[in-house]
Amino acid sequence: MMRTHKGLKIWQKILIALLVLVIGAGMGAYIYVNHMLDNLDKIDVDKDKLGIVDVDGYVNFLVMGVDSRDMNDFKGSRTDALILVSLEEKTNKVKLTSIYRDTMLKMGNTDKYDKITHAFAYDGPANTVKSINQAMDLNVDKFVVINWKTVVDMVNAAGGVTLDIEDYEIDEMNRCTEETARVVGNGEYTPITSPGKQTVDGYQAVGYGRMRNGVGDDIKRTERMRIVIESLLNKLKKSSPKKIDKVLKTTMPLIKTNIGKGDIFSLAARIPNFKVTKSDSFPYNYTGGMIDGAYYLIPDTLRESVVKLHKKVFGQKDYKPSQKVRRISEKIENISNGGNY
């Protein structure tokens, strides 16, 4: 089973929304934005622990969407979404690469191989970055962490979003909405009772984007997530400065990052020139299957996908993967063929 998927995913849209909101406010109010950035929760990480591999001419950073209820306690959390953001410094072209969460990779400095979604649970954001850098020959040293509550509160602050709900989606959407309300809120939610176009709140919007069982696979779920964020962005475009201010004040405290103010302002100053030119998913080819009772996405092969990534994203036509990538790739192939972890 091999798939590729193009198009912006939910966390990519959130990232763009946040950047647009920040620069939109900052165009005429540097002090205001500076104050807003004080609400970001800064995480200090030793860059020596990130396993950086040089990628000339590009700034790469990682957006992590986690399933944690409490942004002050990541223990045991996993990443529901991972997006590599690659900015070409000379041209301001931005390329976005989603990394499938079930992809088998080496977990940081350990000898264990597991789904990349679990790397966060082992040792937080630094471990996720290290796992990705060493498996993909990357130089990621900046990251942003957000969670379901970020989306819930953003939608609520915007006054809800409009969705066109199908009759067959209602039961599964209500189940996911109830779970979302229980995980990131007080458990109280309003169920959907009829199909058609309607304004939904934050819990309902996240429930719509998360549903999968019986109403489509991960690809269909991604489409629904995109619909939610597109609806949110369309609403924000028409919102008053007061409403945007409310969204900013609500969202900023829910973001954790190791990116300093100076780097944020440097990036923000370039946003008017940013051109999002590509969106893709990694690995490019894969086989999905069960190993020891759990579903894994096996790159077919990791080595070949890394070569393709460096060609498509970084323009390195004759790229030769590092020995570390080759070793990880061989180990994954061995495990998928019945070998030991």
GROMACS .gro file of C-alpha atoms in nm:
model
  341
    1MET     CA    1   0.000   0.000   0.000
    2MET     CA    2   0.169   0.319  -0.119
    3ARG     CA    3   0.033   0.669  -0.103
    4THR     CA    4   0.142   1.024  -0.146
    5HIS     CA    5  -0.062   1.325  -0.043
    6LYS     CA    6  -0.033   1.689  -0.139
    7GLY     CA    7  -0.213   1.993   0.002
    8LEU     CA    8  -0.188   2.187   0.323
    9LYS     CA    9  -0.266   1.998   0.643
   10ILE     CA   10  -0.427   2.140   0.955
   11TRP     CA   11  -0.110   2.234   1.141
   12GLN     CA   12   0.037   2.391   0.826
   13LYS     CA   13  -0.269   2.611   0.802
   14ILE     CA   14  -0.244   2.698   1.171
   15LEU     CA   15   0.119   2.797   1.127
   16ILE     CA   16   0.036   3.024   0.833
   17ALA     CA   17  -0.259   3.170   1.024
   18LEU     CA   18  -0.037   3.253   1.320
   19LEU     CA   19   0.231   3.410   1.102
   20VAL     CA   20  -0.027   3.617   0.914
   21LEU     CA   21  -0.188   3.731   1.238
   22VAL     CA   22   0.146   3.832   1.390
   23ILE     CA   23   0.267   4.026   1.088
   24GLY     CA   24  -0.077   4.179   1.032
   25ALA     CA   25  -0.073   4.321   1.382
   26GLY     CA   26   0.293   4.413   1.361
   27MET     CA   27   0.283   4.621   1.046
   28GLY     CA   28   0.187   4.927   1.246
   29ALA     CA   29   0.242   4.820   1.603
   30TYR     CA   30   0.587   4.686   1.685
   31ILE     CA   31   0.539   4.744   2.059
   32TYR     CA   32   0.205   4.562   2.053
   33VAL     CA   33   0.354   4.256   1.882
   34ASN     CA   34   0.655   4.266   2.114
   35HIS     CA   35   0.414   4.252   2.407
   36MET     CA   36   0.219   3.968   2.245
   37LEU     CA   37   0.537   3.767   2.197
   38ASP     CA   38   0.599   3.790   2.570
   39ASN     CA   39   0.305   3.550   2.603
   40LEU     CA   40   0.487   3.278   2.408
   41ASP     CA   41   0.629   3.006   2.633
   42LYS     CA   42   1.000   2.984   2.554
   43ILE     CA   43   1.170   2.645   2.580
   44ASP     CA   44   1.547   2.640   2.610
   45VAL     CA   45   1.708   2.340   2.439
   46ASP     CA   46   2.077   2.255   2.405
   47LYS     CA   47   2.133   2.254   2.028
   48ASP     CA   48   2.403   1.990   2.068
   49LYS     CA   49   2.119   1.747   2.145
   50LEU     CA   50   1.940   1.808   1.816
   51GLY     CA   51   2.167   1.610   1.583
   52ILE     CA   52   2.199   1.888   1.328
   53VAL     CA   53   2.319   1.809   0.973
   54ASP     CA   54   2.415   2.106   0.752
   55VAL     CA   55   2.167   2.209   0.480
   56ASP     CA   56   2.312   2.515   0.309
   57GLY     CA   57   2.088   2.804   0.210
   58TYR     CA   58   1.779   2.697   0.405
   59VAL     CA   59   1.626   2.767   0.745
   60ASN     CA   60   1.433   2.460   0.858
   61PHE     CA   61   1.204   2.447   1.158
   62LEU     CA   62   0.951   2.196   1.284
   63VAL     CA   63   0.589   2.247   1.385
   64MET     CA   64   0.463   1.982   1.627
   65GLY     CA   65   0.095   1.932   1.701
   66VAL     CA   66   0.068   1.729   2.022
   67ASP     CA   67  -0.220   1.545   2.188
   68SER     CA   68  -0.138   1.692   2.531
   69ARG     CA   69  -0.421   1.847   2.728
   70ASP     CA   70  -0.187   2.050   2.948
   71MET     CA   71   0.074   2.253   2.759
   72ASN     CA   72   0.272   2.277   3.085
   73ASP     CA   73   0.310   1.900   3.110
   74PHE     CA   74   0.414   1.708   2.798
   75LYS     CA   75   0.479   1.380   2.980
   76GLY     CA   76   0.353   1.089   2.769
   77SER     CA   77   0.233   1.315   2.486
   78ARG     CA   78   0.259   1.217   2.121
   79THR     CA   79   0.267   1.427   1.806
   80ASP     CA   80  -0.052   1.409   1.602
   81ALA     CA   81   0.115   1.614   1.331
   82LEU     CA   82   0.468   1.709   1.223
   83ILE     CA   83   0.540   1.973   0.960
   84LEU     CA   84   0.884   2.060   0.833
   85VAL     CA   85   0.893   2.426   0.722
   86SER     CA   86   1.182   2.498   0.483
   87LEU     CA   87   1.263   2.862   0.400
   88GLU     CA   88   1.507   2.927   0.117
   89GLU     CA   89   1.697   3.231   0.239
   90LYS     CA   90   1.787   3.372  -0.103
   91THR     CA   91   1.440   3.354  -0.263
   92ASN     CA   92   1.201   3.352   0.039
   93LYS     CA   93   1.034   3.042  -0.106
   94VAL     CA   94   0.869   2.828   0.161
   95LYS     CA   95   0.821   2.454   0.121
   96LEU     CA   96   0.609   2.253   0.364
   97THR     CA   97   0.660   1.882   0.424
   98SER     CA   98   0.430   1.680   0.648
   99ILE     CA   99   0.586   1.376   0.812
  100TYR     CA  100   0.345   1.086   0.854
  101ARG     CA  101   0.304   1.020   1.225
  102ASP     CA  102   0.314   0.638   1.195
  103THR     CA  103   0.649   0.638   1.013
  104MET     CA  104   0.901   0.400   1.171
  105LEU     CA  105   1.224   0.581   1.262
  106LYS     CA  106   1.509   0.552   1.510
  107MET     CA  107   1.423   0.720   1.841
  108GLY     CA  108   1.688   0.985   1.915
  109ASN     CA  109   2.003   0.850   2.081
  110THR     CA  110   1.843   0.517   2.170
  111ASP     CA  111   1.861   0.193   1.974
  112LYS     CA  112   1.482   0.170   1.968
  113TYR     CA  113   1.277   0.197   1.647
  114ASP     CA  114   0.921   0.319   1.679
  115LYS     CA  115   0.659   0.546   1.523
  116ILE     CA  116   0.784   0.903   1.496
  117THR     CA  117   0.467   1.012   1.682
  118HIS     CA  118   0.610   0.837   1.992
  119ALA     CA  119   0.945   1.020   1.988
  120PHE     CA  120   0.790   1.311   2.178
  121ALA     CA  121   0.677   1.078   2.458
  122TYR     CA  122   1.032   0.947   2.504
  123ASP     CA  123   1.196   1.282   2.573
  124GLY     CA  124   0.995   1.580   2.448
  125PRO     CA  125   1.046   1.808   2.147
  126ALA     CA  126   1.426   1.779   2.137
  127ASN     CA  127   1.400   1.402   2.091
  128THR     CA  128   1.153   1.443   1.806
  129VAL     CA  129   1.382   1.694   1.634
  130LYS     CA  130   1.686   1.467   1.684
  131SER     CA  131   1.497   1.166   1.542
  132ILE     CA  132   1.398   1.362   1.232
  133ASN     CA  133   1.735   1.532   1.177
  134GLN     CA  134   1.930   1.205   1.187
  135ALA     CA  135   1.681   1.015   0.969
  136MET     CA  136   1.643   1.286   0.703
  137ASP     CA  137   1.984   1.463   0.705
  138LEU     CA  138   1.837   1.792   0.827
  139ASN     CA  139   1.950   2.099   1.021
  140VAL     CA  140   1.633   2.168   1.222
  141ASP     CA  141   1.721   2.371   1.532
  142LYS     CA  142   1.393   2.562   1.578
  143PHE     CA  143   1.051   2.427   1.667
  144VAL     CA  144   0.697   2.527   1.763
  145VAL     CA  145   0.463   2.312   1.974
  146ILE     CA  146   0.083   2.349   1.976
  147ASN     CA  147  -0.207   2.123   2.078
  148TRP     CA  148  -0.578   2.056   2.022
  149LYS     CA  149  -0.666   2.330   2.268
  150THR     CA  150  -0.487   2.581   2.046
  151VAL     CA  151  -0.733   2.500   1.768
  152VAL     CA  152  -1.035   2.485   1.998
  153ASP     CA  153  -0.963   2.825   2.152
  154MET     CA  154  -0.872   2.983   1.819
  155VAL     CA  155  -1.206   2.877   1.667
  156ASN     CA  156  -1.401   2.991   1.974
  157ALA     CA  157  -1.221   3.326   1.982
  158ALA     CA  158  -1.315   3.374   1.616
  159GLY     CA  159  -1.681   3.304   1.695
  160GLY     CA  160  -1.695   2.957   1.540
  161VAL     CA  161  -1.660   2.836   1.182
  162THR     CA  162  -1.906   2.720   0.916
  163LEU     CA  163  -1.901   2.355   0.811
  164ASP     CA  164  -2.120   2.150   0.577
  165ILE     CA  165  -2.180   1.827   0.769
  166GLU     CA  166  -2.300   1.510   0.600
  167ASP     CA  167  -2.565   1.290   0.763
  168TYR     CA  168  -2.331   0.987   0.779
  169GLU     CA  169  -2.067   1.193   0.963
  170ILE     CA  170  -2.281   1.302   1.259
  171ASP     CA  171  -2.238   1.006   1.496
  172GLU     CA  172  -1.859   0.981   1.458
  173MET     CA  173  -1.823   1.359   1.474
  174ASN     CA  174  -2.016   1.369   1.802
  175ARG     CA  175  -1.800   1.091   1.944
  176CYS     CA  176  -1.480   1.280   1.858
  177THR     CA  177  -1.629   1.607   1.982
  178GLU     CA  178  -1.712   1.449   2.318
  179GLU     CA  179  -1.358   1.312   2.346
  180THR     CA  180  -1.205   1.647   2.256
  181ALA     CA  181  -1.420   1.828   2.515
  182ARG     CA  182  -1.320   1.572   2.777
  183VAL     CA  183  -0.947   1.587   2.695
  184VAL     CA  184  -0.895   1.964   2.661
  185GLY     CA  185  -1.197   2.109   2.840
  186ASN     CA  186  -1.458   2.039   3.107
  187GLY     CA  187  -1.633   1.764   2.915
  188GLU     CA  188  -1.938   1.971   2.824
  189TYR     CA  189  -2.020   1.987   2.454
  190THR     CA  190  -2.313   2.041   2.217
  191PRO     CA  191  -2.386   1.745   1.988
  192ILE     CA  192  -2.467   1.791   1.621
  193THR     CA  193  -2.828   1.688   1.553
  194SER     CA  194  -2.878   1.751   1.182
  195PRO     CA  195  -2.674   1.763   0.859
  196GLY     CA  196  -2.607   2.066   0.641
  197LYS     CA  197  -2.420   2.397   0.666
  198GLN     CA  198  -2.397   2.528   1.021
  199THR     CA  199  -2.172   2.725   1.256
  200VAL     CA  200  -1.979   2.500   1.494
  201ASP     CA  201  -1.774   2.578   1.803
  202GLY     CA  202  -1.411   2.481   1.878
  203TYR     CA  203  -1.484   2.136   2.019
  204GLN     CA  204  -1.710   2.051   1.726
  205ALA     CA  205  -1.457   2.183   1.474
  206VAL     CA  206  -1.176   1.970   1.617
  207GLY     CA  207  -1.411   1.670   1.641
  208TYR     CA  208  -1.497   1.713   1.272
  209GLY     CA  209  -1.129   1.730   1.179
  210ARG     CA  210  -1.028   1.430   1.390
  211MET     CA  211  -1.297   1.178   1.293
  212ARG     CA  212  -1.193   0.875   1.093
  213ASN     CA  213  -1.360   0.549   1.205
  214GLY     CA  214  -1.618   0.448   0.946
  215VAL     CA  215  -1.610   0.784   0.766
  216GLY     CA  216  -1.280   0.767   0.577
  217ASP     CA  217  -0.908   0.707   0.634
  218ASP     CA  218  -0.625   0.946   0.725
  219ILE     CA  219  -0.642   1.112   0.383
  220LYS     CA  220  -1.012   1.194   0.429
  221ARG     CA  221  -0.942   1.314   0.782
  222THR     CA  222  -0.675   1.546   0.647
  223GLU     CA  223  -0.928   1.690   0.401
  224ARG     CA  224  -1.168   1.763   0.687
  225MET     CA  225  -0.892   1.926   0.890
  226ARG     CA  226  -0.812   2.146   0.591
  227ILE     CA  227  -1.178   2.245   0.559
  228VAL     CA  228  -1.185   2.356   0.924
  229ILE     CA  229  -0.878   2.576   0.895
  230GLU     CA  230  -0.979   2.720   0.557
  231SER     CA  231  -1.313   2.817   0.709
  232LEU     CA  232  -1.131   2.973   1.005
  233LEU     CA  233  -0.895   3.170   0.782
  234ASN     CA  234  -1.183   3.295   0.567
  235LYS     CA  235  -1.356   3.421   0.879
  236LEU     CA  236  -1.044   3.590   1.015
  237LYS     CA  237  -0.994   3.772   0.685
  238LYS     CA  238  -1.328   3.944   0.743
  239SER     CA  239  -1.276   4.003   1.115
  240SER     CA  240  -1.228   4.335   1.289
  241PRO     CA  241  -0.896   4.430   1.452
  242LYS     CA  242  -1.068   4.372   1.787
  243LYS     CA  243  -1.155   4.013   1.692
  244ILE     CA  244  -0.802   3.945   1.564
  245ASP     CA  245  -0.663   4.089   1.887
  246LYS     CA  246  -0.882   3.845   2.080
  247VAL     CA  247  -0.757   3.551   1.873
  248LEU     CA  248  -0.395   3.656   1.928
  249LYS     CA  249  -0.437   3.696   2.303
  250THR     CA  250  -0.608   3.357   2.322
  251THR     CA  251  -0.359   3.170   2.104
  252MET     CA  252  -0.018   3.302   2.206
  253PRO     CA  253  -0.013   3.152   2.560
  254LEU     CA  254  -0.086   2.809   2.408
  255ILE     CA  255   0.231   2.802   2.198
  256LYS     CA  256   0.567   2.669   2.315
  257THR     CA  257   0.882   2.734   2.114
  258ASN     CA  258   1.259   2.762   2.133
  259ILE     CA  259   1.257   3.045   1.877
  260GLY     CA  260   1.369   3.375   2.028
  261LYS     CA  261   1.206   3.714   1.973
  262GLY     CA  262   1.487   3.828   1.746
  263ASP     CA  263   1.441   3.533   1.513
  264ILE     CA  264   1.062   3.575   1.515
  265PHE     CA  265   1.087   3.942   1.418
  266SER     CA  266   1.345   3.854   1.152
  267LEU     CA  267   1.107   3.598   1.002
  268ALA     CA  268   0.806   3.827   1.042
  269ALA     CA  269   0.979   4.106   0.850
  270ARG     CA  270   1.014   3.868   0.554
  271ILE     CA  271   0.660   3.729   0.558
  272PRO     CA  272   0.527   3.972   0.291
  273ASN     CA  273   0.784   3.818   0.054
  274PHE     CA  274   0.719   3.455   0.148
  275LYS     CA  275   0.595   3.233  -0.135
  276VAL     CA  276   0.460   2.893  -0.035
  277THR     CA  277   0.561   2.692  -0.340
  278LYS     CA  278   0.524   2.328  -0.240
  279SER     CA  279   0.345   2.104   0.004
  280ASP     CA  280   0.415   1.734   0.025
  281SER     CA  281   0.434   1.441   0.264
  282PHE     CA  282   0.722   1.224   0.384
  283PRO     CA  283   0.810   0.950   0.318
  284TYR     CA  284   0.715   0.975  -0.048
  285ASN     CA  285   0.663   0.601  -0.091
  286TYR     CA  286   0.572   0.363   0.186
  287THR     CA  287   0.410   0.036   0.279
  288GLY     CA  288   0.167   0.019   0.569
  289GLY     CA  289   0.127  -0.295   0.775
  290MET     CA  290   0.112  -0.464   1.114
  291ILE     CA  291   0.428  -0.547   1.311
  292ASP     CA  292   0.388  -0.716   1.650
  293GLY     CA  293   0.023  -0.613   1.665
  294ALA     CA  294   0.078  -0.244   1.584
  295TYR     CA  295   0.036  -0.055   1.257
  296TYR     CA  296   0.351   0.103   1.112
  297LEU     CA  297   0.424   0.303   0.803
  298ILE     CA  298   0.746   0.163   0.652
  299PRO     CA  299   0.940   0.394   0.417
  300ASP     CA  300   1.002   0.224   0.084
  301THR     CA  301   1.285   0.301   0.137
  302LEU     CA  302   1.393   0.569   0.385
  303ARG     CA  303   1.718   0.616   0.193
  304GLU     CA  304   1.533   0.676  -0.135
  305SER     CA  305   1.284   0.917   0.025
  306VAL     CA  306   1.569   1.120   0.179
  307VAL     CA  307   1.737   1.148  -0.162
  308LYS     CA  308   1.405   1.262  -0.312
  309LEU     CA  309   1.348   1.512  -0.027
  310HIS     CA  310   1.685   1.678  -0.079
  311LYS     CA  311   1.625   1.695  -0.452
  312LYS     CA  312   1.266   1.827  -0.439
  313VAL     CA  313   1.292   2.059  -0.139
  314PHE     CA  314   1.657   2.168  -0.140
  315GLY     CA  315   1.747   2.132  -0.508
  316GLN     CA  316   2.033   1.889  -0.440
  317LYS     CA  317   2.014   1.683  -0.759
  318ASP     CA  318   2.291   1.434  -0.685
  319TYR     CA  319   2.239   1.404  -0.312
  320LYS     CA  320   2.415   1.120  -0.132
  321PRO     CA  321   2.254   1.027   0.203
  322SER     CA  322   2.478   1.009   0.509
  323GLN     CA  323   2.599   0.682   0.655
  324LYS     CA  324   2.362   0.734   0.947
  325VAL     CA  325   2.062   0.758   0.714
  326ARG     CA  326   2.178   0.447   0.532
  327ARG     CA  327   2.211   0.254   0.858
  328ILE     CA  328   1.868   0.363   0.980
  329SER     CA  329   1.717   0.274   0.643
  330GLU     CA  330   1.872  -0.072   0.646
  331LYS     CA  331   1.755  -0.136   1.002
  332ILE     CA  332   1.398  -0.039   0.915
  333GLU     CA  333   1.404  -0.272   0.614
  334ASN     CA  334   1.534  -0.551   0.834
  335ILE     CA  335   1.262  -0.498   1.096
  336SER     CA  336   0.987  -0.487   0.832
  337ASN     CA  337   1.114  -0.820   0.696
  338GLY     CA  338   1.083  -0.988   1.035
  339GLY     CA  339   1.418  -0.898   1.192
  340ASN     CA  340   1.476  -0.784   1.549
  341TYR     CA  341   1.417  -0.425   1.665
   0.00000   0.00000   0.00000
